Amino acid sequence: MPTPNAKLEPPRLGEPYLLTPGPLTTSYAVKEAMLRDWGSWDDDFRGMTLEIRTRLLDLLGDGKDDFDCVPMQGSGSFSVEAMLASFIPRDGKALVLANGAYGMRSAQTLDYLGRANVVLNKGDYLPPRGDEVAQILADDPAITHVVAIHCETSSGILNPVEEISEVVYAAGRKLLIDSMSAFGAIELKCADIRYEAMVSSANKCIEGVPGFGFIIARKAELEAAKGNSHSLSLDVHAQWAHMNKTGQWRFTPPTHVVAAFLVALRAHMDEGGVAGRGGRYTRNRDVMVAGMRELGFETLLKDRWLSPIIVTFFCPSDEHFVFDDFYEKMKNKGFIIYPGKLTVVDSFRVGCIGQMDEHVMLQVVAAAKETLEEMGVANAAPPAIALEERAKLAA
Ligand SMILES: Cc1ncc(COP(=O)(O)O)c(C=O)c1O
């Protein structure tokens, strides 16, 4: 495991750091792994697929033998859709816990799928809490499944999935988790938190490149999912059964992406697995947030809710601050940041994930300081309304 101060290799190709929630900055070794072509039917590639499935399951810890891992072509949303369609029976009903764009996308997906659903919509960033979920489940016996977003990437909030899991199973219902931006950096050990299935994708905390997602589900649920899906290509049961029988993906796999992901997964283990990866991202966040706060920036979330994945900052109220200008100037200094997604106040986001360490984060803060000076922004403090918004959030 590297020491906390180990410096990661900077991008070799002169490209800017992606301070975004994926696609993200990958290592040279990951990029290099894509320089070879693979036959998807060949034993070598089947071995790679099996190694990926096995290594991903290992991240679940004790109890992992009850689960299996099913890679699925496409971006993360394809895997979310595959999970919802395959595990919620056609006569089931879902409660979607939404506090941002990805929760709302799950609800929209269920509408497309024709699955009955209700949404607990907490707005831009308030967390869904156990007691309110318990109440909804008590009031509506038709609900069979609850869909939770682990880290809601649109604000960066780390939702309380353990608390939610407890009330879901106390009420005899089932939990499905979209852990897209969290898995690999935040523990989701099946001995600690109960769930039926979760999804993530190649280009998030494992630090691969985009091209496929994966569904990790209880074998019993995978068995029971037969016939549920509306879709041939997104049928998790069919993909699982075929992969177990032949070692192959049902349709053309993104071979280069799989090869790159395997290198990324081995590096993830060498870094100390979820604890090592999450530790580096946490240091990234802490150094970056402390530095930005010194410049006067304020985070949308109070510390208790800040994830080590991505952080939302309010835009400064200073009239000289124009986000597009700030963005371009940061990019020219080698850092691509991310626009915000809040509806009430202007914001932007800075990602903490990818091949970056705290040394890079110190450079990000220095670049932000220089950029503010170039723009003539004397203080990065947000407007009063932003702080009033934040006051709604429990500490
Ligand atoms: C929590 C969450 N769910 C779903 C998605 C959708 O993934 P994709 O954009 O790869 O389709 C994302 C993407 O960032 C995400 O963060």
mmCIF file of C-alpha atoms and ligand atoms in Angstrom:
data_model
loop_
_atom_site.group_PDB
_atom_site.id
_atom_site.type_symbol
_atom_site.label_atom_id
_atom_site.label_comp_id
_atom_site.label_asym_id
_atom_site.label_seq_id
_atom_site.Cartn_x
_atom_site.Cartn_y
_atom_site.Cartn_z
ATOM 1 C CA MET A 1 0.000 0.000 0.000
ATOM 2 C CA PRO A 2 1.465 3.419 -0.884
ATOM 3 C CA THR A 3 2.232 5.858 1.910
ATOM 4 C CA PRO A 4 -0.254 8.709 2.295
ATOM 5 C CA ASN A 5 2.235 11.047 0.684
ATOM 6 C CA ALA A 6 3.097 8.870 -2.288
ATOM 7 C CA LYS A 7 2.910 10.841 -5.496
ATOM 8 C CA LEU A 8 0.936 9.325 -8.326
ATOM 9 C CA GLU A 9 2.363 9.483 -11.789
ATOM 10 C CA PRO A 10 0.977 12.577 -13.596
ATOM 11 C CA PRO A 11 -0.868 12.048 -16.910
ATOM 12 C CA ARG A 12 1.854 11.294 -19.481
ATOM 13 C CA LEU A 13 0.021 12.521 -22.502
ATOM 14 C CA GLY A 14 -0.191 16.149 -21.435
ATOM 15 C CA GLU A 15 -3.955 15.986 -21.002
ATOM 16 C CA PRO A 16 -5.688 17.893 -18.188
ATOM 17 C CA TYR A 17 -6.749 16.169 -14.978
ATOM 18 C CA LEU A 18 -10.437 15.293 -15.017
ATOM 19 C CA LEU A 19 -11.903 16.489 -11.723
ATOM 20 C CA THR A 20 -15.149 14.867 -12.775
ATOM 21 C CA PRO A 21 -17.115 11.837 -11.591
ATOM 22 C CA GLY A 22 -16.166 9.616 -14.533
ATOM 23 C CA PRO A 23 -14.917 9.329 -17.157
ATOM 24 C CA LEU A 24 -11.948 10.198 -14.997
ATOM 25 C CA THR A 25 -8.170 10.384 -15.139
ATOM 26 C CA THR A 26 -6.803 6.874 -15.572
ATOM 27 C CA SER A 27 -3.276 5.538 -15.192
ATOM 28 C CA TYR A 28 -0.975 5.057 -18.150
ATOM 29 C CA ALA A 29 -1.028 1.312 -17.487
ATOM 30 C CA VAL A 30 -4.820 1.299 -17.894
ATOM 31 C CA LYS A 31 -4.588 3.184 -21.194
ATOM 32 C CA GLU A 32 -1.746 0.958 -22.371
ATOM 33 C CA ALA A 33 -3.808 -2.177 -21.755
ATOM 34 C CA MET A 34 -6.043 -1.082 -24.636
ATOM 35 C CA LEU A 35 -3.275 -1.403 -27.223
ATOM 36 C CA ARG A 36 -3.994 -5.065 -27.839
ATOM 37 C CA ASP A 37 -6.886 -6.727 -29.647
ATOM 38 C CA TRP A 38 -8.712 -9.681 -28.119
ATOM 39 C CA GLY A 39 -10.995 -12.329 -29.575
ATOM 40 C CA SER A 40 -14.140 -12.286 -27.476
ATOM 41 C CA TRP A 41 -14.660 -16.050 -27.836
ATOM 42 C CA ASP A 42 -11.044 -16.888 -27.017
ATOM 43 C CA ASP A 43 -10.065 -18.583 -23.749
ATOM 44 C CA ASP A 44 -7.758 -15.711 -22.790
ATOM 45 C CA PHE A 45 -10.599 -13.209 -22.948
ATOM 46 C CA ARG A 46 -12.986 -15.548 -21.139
ATOM 47 C CA GLY A 47 -10.355 -15.811 -18.407
ATOM 48 C CA MET A 48 -10.260 -12.020 -18.173
ATOM 49 C CA THR A 49 -14.031 -11.818 -17.835
ATOM 50 C CA LEU A 50 -13.980 -14.433 -15.094
ATOM 51 C CA GLU A 51 -11.176 -12.657 -13.237
ATOM 52 C CA ILE A 52 -13.114 -9.406 -13.327
ATOM 53 C CA ARG A 53 -16.264 -11.036 -11.987
ATOM 54 C CA THR A 54 -14.296 -12.791 -9.243
ATOM 55 C CA ARG A 55 -12.330 -9.725 -8.175
ATOM 56 C CA LEU A 56 -15.451 -7.547 -8.050
ATOM 57 C CA LEU A 57 -17.228 -10.107 -5.879
ATOM 58 C CA ASP A 58 -14.214 -10.200 -3.555
ATOM 59 C CA LEU A 59 -14.970 -6.586 -2.650
ATOM 60 C CA LEU A 60 -18.177 -7.758 -0.921
ATOM 61 C CA GLY A 61 -16.222 -9.649 1.761
ATOM 62 C CA ASP A 62 -17.771 -12.396 3.910
ATOM 63 C CA GLY A 63 -20.999 -13.688 2.441
ATOM 64 C CA LYS A 64 -19.952 -12.954 -1.152
ATOM 65 C CA ASP A 65 -20.656 -16.568 -2.142
ATOM 66 C CA ASP A 66 -24.368 -15.791 -2.024
ATOM 67 C CA PHE A 67 -23.831 -13.223 -4.799
ATOM 68 C CA ASP A 68 -22.702 -13.231 -8.394
ATOM 69 C CA CYS A 69 -21.427 -10.511 -10.686
ATOM 70 C CA VAL A 70 -22.855 -9.852 -14.138
ATOM 71 C CA PRO A 71 -21.016 -7.395 -16.403
ATOM 72 C CA MET A 72 -23.278 -5.564 -18.863
ATOM 73 C CA GLN A 73 -22.346 -3.618 -21.992
ATOM 74 C CA GLY A 74 -23.133 0.104 -22.131
ATOM 75 C CA SER A 75 -22.819 3.041 -19.775
ATOM 76 C CA GLY A 76 -23.907 2.958 -16.140
ATOM 77 C CA SER A 77 -27.514 3.850 -16.956
ATOM 78 C CA PHE A 78 -27.806 0.652 -19.016
ATOM 79 C CA SER A 79 -26.872 -1.379 -15.938
ATOM 80 C CA VAL A 80 -29.305 0.566 -13.738
ATOM 81 C CA GLU A 81 -32.053 -0.102 -16.252
ATOM 82 C CA ALA A 82 -31.047 -3.762 -16.483
ATOM 83 C CA MET A 83 -31.142 -4.108 -12.685
ATOM 84 C CA LEU A 84 -34.541 -2.423 -12.290
ATOM 85 C CA ALA A 85 -36.121 -4.396 -15.133
ATOM 86 C CA SER A 86 -34.696 -7.730 -14.053
ATOM 87 C CA PHE A 87 -35.249 -7.694 -10.279
ATOM 88 C CA ILE A 88 -38.526 -5.807 -9.941
ATOM 89 C CA PRO A 89 -41.209 -8.166 -11.220
ATOM 90 C CA ARG A 90 -43.719 -6.757 -13.689
ATOM 91 C CA ASP A 91 -46.370 -6.668 -10.974
ATOM 92 C CA GLY A 92 -43.958 -5.197 -8.402
ATOM 93 C CA LYS A 93 -43.869 -1.614 -7.169
ATOM 94 C CA ALA A 94 -40.826 0.461 -6.355
ATOM 95 C CA LEU A 95 -40.200 3.301 -3.943
ATOM 96 C CA VAL A 96 -37.422 5.470 -5.372
ATOM 97 C CA LEU A 97 -35.475 7.584 -2.898
ATOM 98 C CA ALA A 98 -34.456 10.628 -4.911
ATOM 99 C CA ASN A 99 -32.338 13.613 -3.978
ATOM 100 C CA GLY A 100 -30.898 14.545 -7.317
ATOM 101 C CA ALA A 101 -30.641 13.679 -10.982
ATOM 102 C CA TYR A 102 -29.768 10.000 -10.654
ATOM 103 C CA GLY A 103 -32.648 9.163 -8.326
ATOM 104 C CA MET A 104 -34.989 10.930 -10.729
ATOM 105 C CA ARG A 105 -33.461 8.986 -13.636
ATOM 106 C CA SER A 106 -34.245 5.700 -11.878
ATOM 107 C CA ALA A 107 -37.865 6.806 -11.478
ATOM 108 C CA GLN A 108 -37.980 7.803 -15.149
ATOM 109 C CA THR A 109 -36.506 4.452 -16.111
ATOM 110 C CA LEU A 110 -39.226 2.667 -14.138
ATOM 111 C CA ASP A 111 -41.846 4.723 -15.988
ATOM 112 C CA TYR A 112 -40.343 3.629 -19.312
ATOM 113 C CA LEU A 113 -40.355 0.041 -18.085
ATOM 114 C CA GLY A 114 -43.990 0.292 -17.037
ATOM 115 C CA ARG A 115 -43.159 -0.597 -13.422
ATOM 116 C CA ALA A 116 -45.386 0.995 -10.789
ATOM 117 C CA ASN A 117 -43.377 3.407 -8.669
ATOM 118 C CA VAL A 118 -43.589 6.190 -6.127
ATOM 119 C CA VAL A 119 -40.868 8.728 -5.483
ATOM 120 C CA LEU A 120 -39.723 10.213 -2.214
ATOM 121 C CA ASN A 121 -38.287 13.387 -3.719
ATOM 122 C CA LYS A 122 -36.042 15.214 -1.256
ATOM 123 C CA GLY A 123 -35.104 17.938 -3.728
ATOM 124 C CA ASP A 124 -31.558 18.817 -4.686
ATOM 125 C CA TYR A 125 -29.612 17.416 -1.773
ATOM 126 C CA LEU A 126 -31.550 16.535 1.407
ATOM 127 C CA PRO A 127 -30.935 12.901 2.438
ATOM 128 C CA PRO A 128 -33.788 10.364 2.592
ATOM 129 C CA ARG A 129 -33.938 9.193 6.220
ATOM 130 C CA GLY A 130 -34.900 5.835 7.684
ATOM 131 C CA ASP A 131 -37.957 7.008 9.605
ATOM 132 C CA GLU A 132 -39.635 8.602 6.599
ATOM 133 C CA VAL A 133 -38.915 5.551 4.429
ATOM 134 C CA ALA A 134 -40.363 3.293 7.150
ATOM 135 C CA GLN A 135 -43.522 5.426 7.218
ATOM 136 C CA ILE A 136 -44.016 5.255 3.441
ATOM 137 C CA LEU A 137 -43.549 1.481 3.501
ATOM 138 C CA ALA A 138 -46.025 1.131 6.369
ATOM 139 C CA ASP A 139 -48.588 3.242 4.483
ATOM 140 C CA ASP A 140 -48.219 1.414 1.158
ATOM 141 C CA PRO A 141 -48.122 -2.396 1.392
ATOM 142 C CA ALA A 142 -47.973 -2.685 -2.423
ATOM 143 C CA ILE A 143 -44.360 -1.491 -2.456
ATOM 144 C CA THR A 144 -42.077 -4.473 -3.023
ATOM 145 C CA HIS A 145 -38.713 -2.796 -3.645
ATOM 146 C CA VAL A 146 -36.835 0.313 -2.563
ATOM 147 C CA VAL A 147 -34.290 1.912 -4.895
ATOM 148 C CA ALA A 148 -31.550 3.953 -3.204
ATOM 149 C CA ILE A 149 -28.693 5.983 -4.631
ATOM 150 C CA HIS A 150 -25.496 5.400 -2.662
ATOM 151 C CA CYS A 151 -23.636 8.593 -3.564
ATOM 152 C CA GLU A 152 -25.971 10.992 -5.387
ATOM 153 C CA THR A 153 -23.350 12.338 -7.738
ATOM 154 C CA SER A 154 -25.357 15.402 -8.726
ATOM 155 C CA SER A 155 -24.691 16.984 -5.305
ATOM 156 C CA GLY A 156 -22.025 14.584 -3.986
ATOM 157 C CA ILE A 157 -24.118 13.595 -0.957
ATOM 158 C CA LEU A 158 -23.393 10.230 0.608
ATOM 159 C CA ASN A 159 -26.835 8.849 1.343
ATOM 160 C CA PRO A 160 -27.392 6.816 4.542
ATOM 161 C CA VAL A 161 -27.852 3.429 2.847
ATOM 162 C CA GLU A 162 -27.254 1.386 6.019
ATOM 163 C CA GLU A 163 -30.083 3.200 7.819
ATOM 164 C CA ILE A 164 -32.304 2.739 4.768
ATOM 165 C CA SER A 165 -31.474 -0.956 4.453
ATOM 166 C CA GLU A 166 -32.461 -1.573 8.060
ATOM 167 C CA VAL A 167 -35.942 -0.121 7.671
ATOM 168 C CA VAL A 168 -36.496 -1.737 4.267
ATOM 169 C CA TYR A 169 -35.835 -5.241 5.605
ATOM 170 C CA ALA A 170 -37.626 -4.543 8.898
ATOM 171 C CA ALA A 171 -40.666 -3.872 6.690
ATOM 172 C CA GLY A 172 -40.097 -7.079 4.691
ATOM 173 C CA ARG A 173 -39.199 -5.318 1.414
ATOM 174 C CA LYS A 174 -36.113 -5.535 -0.826
ATOM 175 C CA LEU A 175 -33.353 -3.026 -1.510
ATOM 176 C CA LEU A 176 -31.646 -2.250 -4.826
ATOM 177 C CA ILE A 177 -28.692 0.160 -4.753
ATOM 178 C CA ASP A 178 -27.261 2.399 -7.445
ATOM 179 C CA SER A 179 -23.689 2.549 -6.175
ATOM 180 C CA MET A 180 -22.366 3.815 -9.488
ATOM 181 C CA SER A 181 -20.043 6.499 -8.186
ATOM 182 C CA ALA A 182 -19.294 4.941 -4.769
ATOM 183 C CA PHE A 183 -18.482 1.250 -5.253
ATOM 184 C CA GLY A 184 -14.789 0.547 -4.906
ATOM 185 C CA ALA A 185 -14.162 3.563 -2.664
ATOM 186 C CA ILE A 186 -16.925 3.207 -0.082
ATOM 187 C CA GLU A 187 -17.574 -0.137 1.580
ATOM 188 C CA LEU A 188 -20.675 -2.050 0.576
ATOM 189 C CA LYS A 189 -19.847 -5.269 2.404
ATOM 190 C CA CYS A 190 -22.742 -7.685 2.267
ATOM 191 C CA ALA A 191 -22.197 -8.724 5.889
ATOM 192 C CA ASP A 192 -22.712 -5.113 7.031
ATOM 193 C CA ILE A 193 -25.536 -3.958 4.804
ATOM 194 C CA ARG A 194 -28.316 -6.044 3.350
ATOM 195 C CA TYR A 195 -29.382 -5.623 -0.275
ATOM 196 C CA GLU A 196 -30.478 -7.771 -3.194
ATOM 197 C CA ALA A 197 -28.530 -6.120 -5.982
ATOM 198 C CA MET A 198 -26.295 -3.163 -6.744
ATOM 199 C CA VAL A 199 -24.766 -1.600 -9.846
ATOM 200 C CA SER A 200 -21.646 0.316 -10.701
ATOM 201 C CA SER A 201 -19.583 0.852 -13.837
ATOM 202 C CA ALA A 202 -16.066 0.566 -15.211
ATOM 203 C CA ASN A 203 -15.205 4.266 -15.290
ATOM 204 C CA LYS A 204 -15.814 5.220 -11.658
ATOM 205 C CA CYS A 205 -13.883 4.328 -8.499
ATOM 206 C CA ILE A 206 -12.127 1.286 -9.957
ATOM 207 C CA GLU A 207 -10.592 3.803 -12.404
ATOM 208 C CA GLY A 208 -11.192 2.049 -15.705
ATOM 209 C CA VAL A 209 -12.519 3.589 -18.910
ATOM 210 C CA PRO A 210 -16.196 3.770 -19.982
ATOM 211 C CA GLY A 211 -17.859 0.920 -21.862
ATOM 212 C CA PHE A 212 -19.600 -1.412 -19.440
ATOM 213 C CA GLY A 213 -21.281 -1.609 -16.069
ATOM 214 C CA PHE A 214 -21.815 -4.515 -13.706
ATOM 215 C CA ILE A 215 -24.639 -5.798 -11.581
ATOM 216 C CA ILE A 216 -23.832 -7.655 -8.374
ATOM 217 C CA ALA A 217 -26.836 -9.569 -7.100
ATOM 218 C CA ARG A 218 -27.855 -12.402 -4.833
ATOM 219 C CA LYS A 219 -27.861 -15.686 -6.715
ATOM 220 C CA ALA A 220 -31.404 -16.344 -5.485
ATOM 221 C CA GLU A 221 -32.543 -13.065 -7.045
ATOM 222 C CA LEU A 222 -30.692 -13.846 -10.274
ATOM 223 C CA GLU A 223 -32.508 -17.182 -10.466
ATOM 224 C CA ALA A 224 -35.851 -15.551 -9.758
ATOM 225 C CA ALA A 225 -35.271 -12.817 -12.352
ATOM 226 C CA LYS A 226 -35.935 -15.132 -15.288
ATOM 227 C CA GLY A 227 -38.607 -13.654 -17.526
ATOM 228 C CA ASN A 228 -38.875 -10.312 -15.726
ATOM 229 C CA SER A 229 -36.961 -8.155 -18.180
ATOM 230 C CA HIS A 230 -38.695 -6.244 -20.955
ATOM 231 C CA SER A 231 -35.447 -6.179 -22.920
ATOM 232 C CA LEU A 232 -33.403 -8.813 -24.687
ATOM 233 C CA SER A 233 -30.061 -7.044 -24.420
ATOM 234 C CA LEU A 234 -30.529 -5.780 -20.847
ATOM 235 C CA ASP A 235 -31.793 -9.055 -19.375
ATOM 236 C CA VAL A 236 -29.511 -9.684 -16.378
ATOM 237 C CA HIS A 237 -30.726 -13.246 -15.881
ATOM 238 C CA ALA A 238 -29.986 -14.139 -19.518
ATOM 239 C CA GLN A 239 -26.542 -12.510 -19.453
ATOM 240 C CA TRP A 240 -25.723 -14.297 -16.184
ATOM 241 C CA ALA A 241 -26.915 -17.720 -17.340
ATOM 242 C CA HIS A 242 -25.040 -17.402 -20.642
ATOM 243 C CA MET A 243 -21.845 -16.192 -18.982
ATOM 244 C CA ASN A 244 -21.906 -19.005 -16.462
ATOM 245 C CA LYS A 245 -22.493 -21.567 -19.197
ATOM 246 C CA THR A 246 -20.047 -20.332 -21.851
ATOM 247 C CA GLY A 247 -17.729 -17.851 -20.126
ATOM 248 C CA GLN A 248 -18.729 -15.364 -22.831
ATOM 249 C CA TRP A 249 -20.787 -12.215 -23.002
ATOM 250 C CA ARG A 250 -24.004 -12.690 -24.981
ATOM 251 C CA PHE A 251 -23.271 -9.877 -27.430
ATOM 252 C CA THR A 252 -20.033 -8.186 -28.545
ATOM 253 C CA PRO A 253 -18.170 -7.133 -25.387
ATOM 254 C CA PRO A 254 -16.056 -3.953 -25.219
ATOM 255 C CA THR A 255 -12.866 -6.048 -25.276
ATOM 256 C CA HIS A 256 -10.372 -3.202 -24.873
ATOM 257 C CA VAL A 257 -12.372 -1.712 -22.022
ATOM 258 C CA VAL A 258 -12.447 -5.086 -20.270
ATOM 259 C CA ALA A 259 -8.672 -5.454 -20.666
ATOM 260 C CA ALA A 260 -8.152 -1.964 -19.231
ATOM 261 C CA PHE A 261 -10.557 -2.651 -16.377
ATOM 262 C CA LEU A 262 -8.657 -5.754 -15.348
ATOM 263 C CA VAL A 263 -5.452 -3.718 -15.022
ATOM 264 C CA ALA A 264 -7.416 -1.115 -13.042
ATOM 265 C CA LEU A 265 -8.868 -3.774 -10.725
ATOM 266 C CA ARG A 266 -5.442 -5.262 -9.991
ATOM 267 C CA ALA A 267 -4.152 -1.759 -9.200
ATOM 268 C CA HIS A 268 -7.171 -1.248 -6.942
ATOM 269 C CA MET A 269 -6.187 -4.320 -4.946
ATOM 270 C CA ASP A 270 -2.516 -3.220 -4.827
ATOM 271 C CA GLU A 271 -3.652 0.107 -3.384
ATOM 272 C CA GLY A 272 -5.337 -1.692 -0.506
ATOM 273 C CA GLY A 273 -8.783 -2.355 -1.992
ATOM 274 C CA VAL A 274 -11.764 -0.277 -0.942
ATOM 275 C CA ALA A 275 -10.024 0.994 2.218
ATOM 276 C CA GLY A 276 -6.913 2.124 0.325
ATOM 277 C CA ARG A 277 -8.818 3.699 -2.544
ATOM 278 C CA GLY A 278 -11.365 5.349 -0.250
ATOM 279 C CA GLY A 279 -8.530 6.610 1.950
ATOM 280 C CA ARG A 280 -6.815 8.362 -0.962
ATOM 281 C CA TYR A 281 -10.065 9.920 -2.153
ATOM 282 C CA THR A 282 -10.842 11.077 1.385
ATOM 283 C CA ARG A 283 -7.464 12.790 1.625
ATOM 284 C CA ASN A 284 -8.093 14.338 -1.797
ATOM 285 C CA ARG A 285 -11.377 15.720 -0.582
ATOM 286 C CA ASP A 286 -10.059 16.961 2.755
ATOM 287 C CA VAL A 287 -7.085 18.796 1.258
ATOM 288 C CA MET A 288 -9.158 20.288 -1.550
ATOM 289 C CA VAL A 289 -12.107 21.354 0.630
ATOM 290 C CA ALA A 290 -9.828 22.909 3.272
ATOM 291 C CA GLY A 291 -7.964 24.871 0.598
ATOM 292 C CA MET A 292 -11.113 26.040 -1.176
ATOM 293 C CA ARG A 293 -12.664 27.103 2.141
ATOM 294 C CA GLU A 294 -9.557 29.173 2.833
ATOM 295 C CA LEU A 295 -10.233 31.003 -0.426
ATOM 296 C CA GLY A 296 -13.752 31.752 0.835
ATOM 297 C CA PHE A 297 -15.647 29.038 -1.105
ATOM 298 C CA GLU A 298 -18.422 27.237 0.771
ATOM 299 C CA THR A 299 -19.560 23.655 0.249
ATOM 300 C CA LEU A 300 -23.224 22.927 -0.376
ATOM 301 C CA LEU A 301 -23.142 20.123 2.170
ATOM 302 C CA LYS A 302 -22.170 20.092 5.807
ATOM 303 C CA ASP A 303 -19.214 17.845 6.577
ATOM 304 C CA ARG A 304 -21.339 14.905 7.764
ATOM 305 C CA TRP A 305 -22.831 14.473 4.273
ATOM 306 C CA LEU A 306 -19.763 15.180 2.133
ATOM 307 C CA SER A 307 -18.688 12.166 0.086
ATOM 308 C CA PRO A 308 -15.080 11.528 -0.889
ATOM 309 C CA ILE A 309 -16.321 11.278 -4.496
ATOM 310 C CA ILE A 310 -17.316 14.763 -5.593
ATOM 311 C CA VAL A 311 -17.940 18.062 -3.795
ATOM 312 C CA THR A 312 -20.389 20.826 -4.729
ATOM 313 C CA PHE A 313 -19.326 24.416 -4.091
ATOM 314 C CA PHE A 314 -21.566 27.467 -4.300
ATOM 315 C CA CYS A 315 -20.510 29.982 -6.938
ATOM 316 C CA PRO A 316 -19.173 33.181 -5.330
ATOM 317 C CA SER A 317 -21.540 36.153 -5.196
ATOM 318 C CA ASP A 318 -18.795 38.525 -6.415
ATOM 319 C CA GLU A 319 -20.036 40.137 -9.646
ATOM 320 C CA HIS A 320 -16.742 39.354 -11.375
ATOM 321 C CA PHE A 321 -17.270 35.610 -10.999
ATOM 322 C CA VAL A 322 -18.567 34.001 -14.208
ATOM 323 C CA PHE A 323 -18.527 30.211 -14.138
ATOM 324 C CA ASP A 324 -17.711 29.688 -17.832
ATOM 325 C CA ASP A 325 -14.707 31.964 -17.504
ATOM 326 C CA PHE A 326 -13.595 30.220 -14.291
ATOM 327 C CA TYR A 327 -13.963 26.854 -16.046
ATOM 328 C CA GLU A 328 -11.873 27.868 -19.078
ATOM 329 C CA LYS A 329 -9.121 29.372 -16.963
ATOM 330 C CA MET A 330 -8.977 26.252 -14.751
ATOM 331 C CA LYS A 331 -8.835 24.088 -17.874
ATOM 332 C CA ASN A 332 -5.937 26.149 -19.232
ATOM 333 C CA LYS A 333 -4.126 25.399 -15.978
ATOM 334 C CA GLY A 334 -4.681 21.659 -16.481
ATOM 335 C CA PHE A 335 -7.858 20.998 -14.474
ATOM 336 C CA ILE A 336 -11.292 20.187 -15.856
ATOM 337 C CA ILE A 337 -13.965 20.868 -13.244
ATOM 338 C CA TYR A 338 -17.676 20.165 -13.508
ATOM 339 C CA PRO A 339 -20.737 22.440 -13.649
ATOM 340 C CA GLY A 340 -23.223 22.198 -10.777
ATOM 341 C CA LYS A 341 -26.713 20.725 -10.941
ATOM 342 C CA LEU A 342 -28.570 22.636 -8.229
ATOM 343 C CA THR A 343 -31.825 24.300 -9.153
ATOM 344 C CA VAL A 344 -31.919 27.010 -6.464
ATOM 345 C CA VAL A 345 -28.419 28.528 -6.496
ATOM 346 C CA ASP A 346 -25.461 28.485 -8.888
ATOM 347 C CA SER A 347 -22.820 25.912 -8.103
ATOM 348 C CA PHE A 348 -19.962 23.877 -9.514
ATOM 349 C CA ARG A 349 -18.427 20.555 -8.602
ATOM 350 C CA VAL A 350 -14.917 19.232 -8.094
ATOM 351 C CA GLY A 351 -14.348 15.486 -8.268
ATOM 352 C CA CYS A 352 -11.931 13.688 -5.938
ATOM 353 C CA ILE A 353 -11.758 10.386 -7.828
ATOM 354 C CA GLY A 354 -9.323 9.130 -10.476
ATOM 355 C CA GLN A 355 -5.540 8.974 -10.649
ATOM 356 C CA MET A 356 -4.923 11.975 -8.402
ATOM 357 C CA ASP A 357 -3.594 12.414 -4.905
ATOM 358 C CA GLU A 358 -3.480 15.248 -2.399
ATOM 359 C CA HIS A 359 -0.471 16.820 -4.142
ATOM 360 C CA VAL A 360 -2.627 17.289 -7.220
ATOM 361 C CA MET A 361 -5.434 18.655 -5.054
ATOM 362 C CA LEU A 362 -3.099 21.293 -3.637
ATOM 363 C CA GLN A 363 -2.350 22.326 -7.221
ATOM 364 C CA VAL A 364 -6.092 22.534 -7.906
ATOM 365 C CA VAL A 365 -6.517 24.927 -4.991
ATOM 366 C CA ALA A 366 -3.530 26.992 -6.163
ATOM 367 C CA ALA A 367 -5.034 27.143 -9.670
ATOM 368 C CA ALA A 368 -8.393 28.274 -8.225
ATOM 369 C CA LYS A 369 -6.643 31.012 -6.224
ATOM 370 C CA GLU A 370 -4.767 32.249 -9.274
ATOM 371 C CA THR A 371 -7.920 32.140 -11.383
ATOM 372 C CA LEU A 372 -9.893 34.208 -8.882
ATOM 373 C CA GLU A 373 -7.113 36.794 -8.919
ATOM 374 C CA GLU A 374 -7.115 36.892 -12.728
ATOM 375 C CA MET A 375 -10.889 37.382 -12.718
ATOM 376 C CA GLY A 376 -10.698 40.120 -10.097
ATOM 377 C CA VAL A 377 -12.777 38.175 -7.572
ATOM 378 C CA ALA A 378 -11.755 39.442 -4.175
ATOM 379 C CA ASN A 379 -13.639 36.866 -2.119
ATOM 380 C CA ALA A 380 -15.201 33.553 -3.077
ATOM 381 C CA ALA A 381 -17.997 33.747 -0.469
ATOM 382 C CA PRO A 382 -21.436 32.673 -1.780
ATOM 383 C CA PRO A 383 -24.654 34.754 -1.680
ATOM 384 C CA ALA A 384 -26.627 34.731 1.582
ATOM 385 C CA ILE A 385 -29.416 32.639 0.012
ATOM 386 C CA ALA A 386 -26.932 29.786 -0.499
ATOM 387 C CA LEU A 387 -26.161 29.649 3.202
ATOM 388 C CA GLU A 388 -29.870 29.829 4.037
ATOM 389 C CA GLU A 389 -30.355 26.784 1.785
ATOM 390 C CA ARG A 390 -27.597 24.898 3.546
ATOM 391 C CA ALA A 391 -29.084 25.660 6.936
ATOM 392 C CA LYS A 392 -31.965 23.294 5.999
ATOM 393 C CA LEU A 393 -29.555 20.389 6.196
ATOM 394 C CA ALA A 394 -29.061 18.622 9.511
ATOM 395 C CA ALA A 395 -25.497 18.671 10.821
HETATM 396 C C1 LIG B 1 -25.189 7.587 -9.135
HETATM 397 C C2 LIG B 1 -25.182 7.474 -10.634
HETATM 398 N N1 LIG B 1 -26.112 6.718 -11.229
HETATM 399 C C3 LIG B 1 -26.148 6.577 -12.561
HETATM 400 C C4 LIG B 1 -25.234 7.203 -13.370
HETATM 401 C C5 LIG B 1 -25.328 7.040 -14.853
HETATM 402 O O1 LIG B 1 -24.186 6.508 -15.413
HETATM 403 P P1 LIG B 1 -23.836 6.803 -16.947
HETATM 404 O O2 LIG B 1 -23.687 8.293 -17.082
HETATM 405 O O3 LIG B 1 -22.541 6.061 -17.125
HETATM 406 O O4 LIG B 1 -24.934 6.261 -17.765
HETATM 407 C C6 LIG B 1 -24.235 7.999 -12.794
HETATM 408 C C7 LIG B 1 -23.239 8.706 -13.626
HETATM 409 O O5 LIG B 1 -22.414 9.461 -13.143
HETATM 410 C C8 LIG B 1 -24.205 8.146 -11.391
HETATM 411 O O6 LIG B 1 -23.286 8.897 -10.780
#
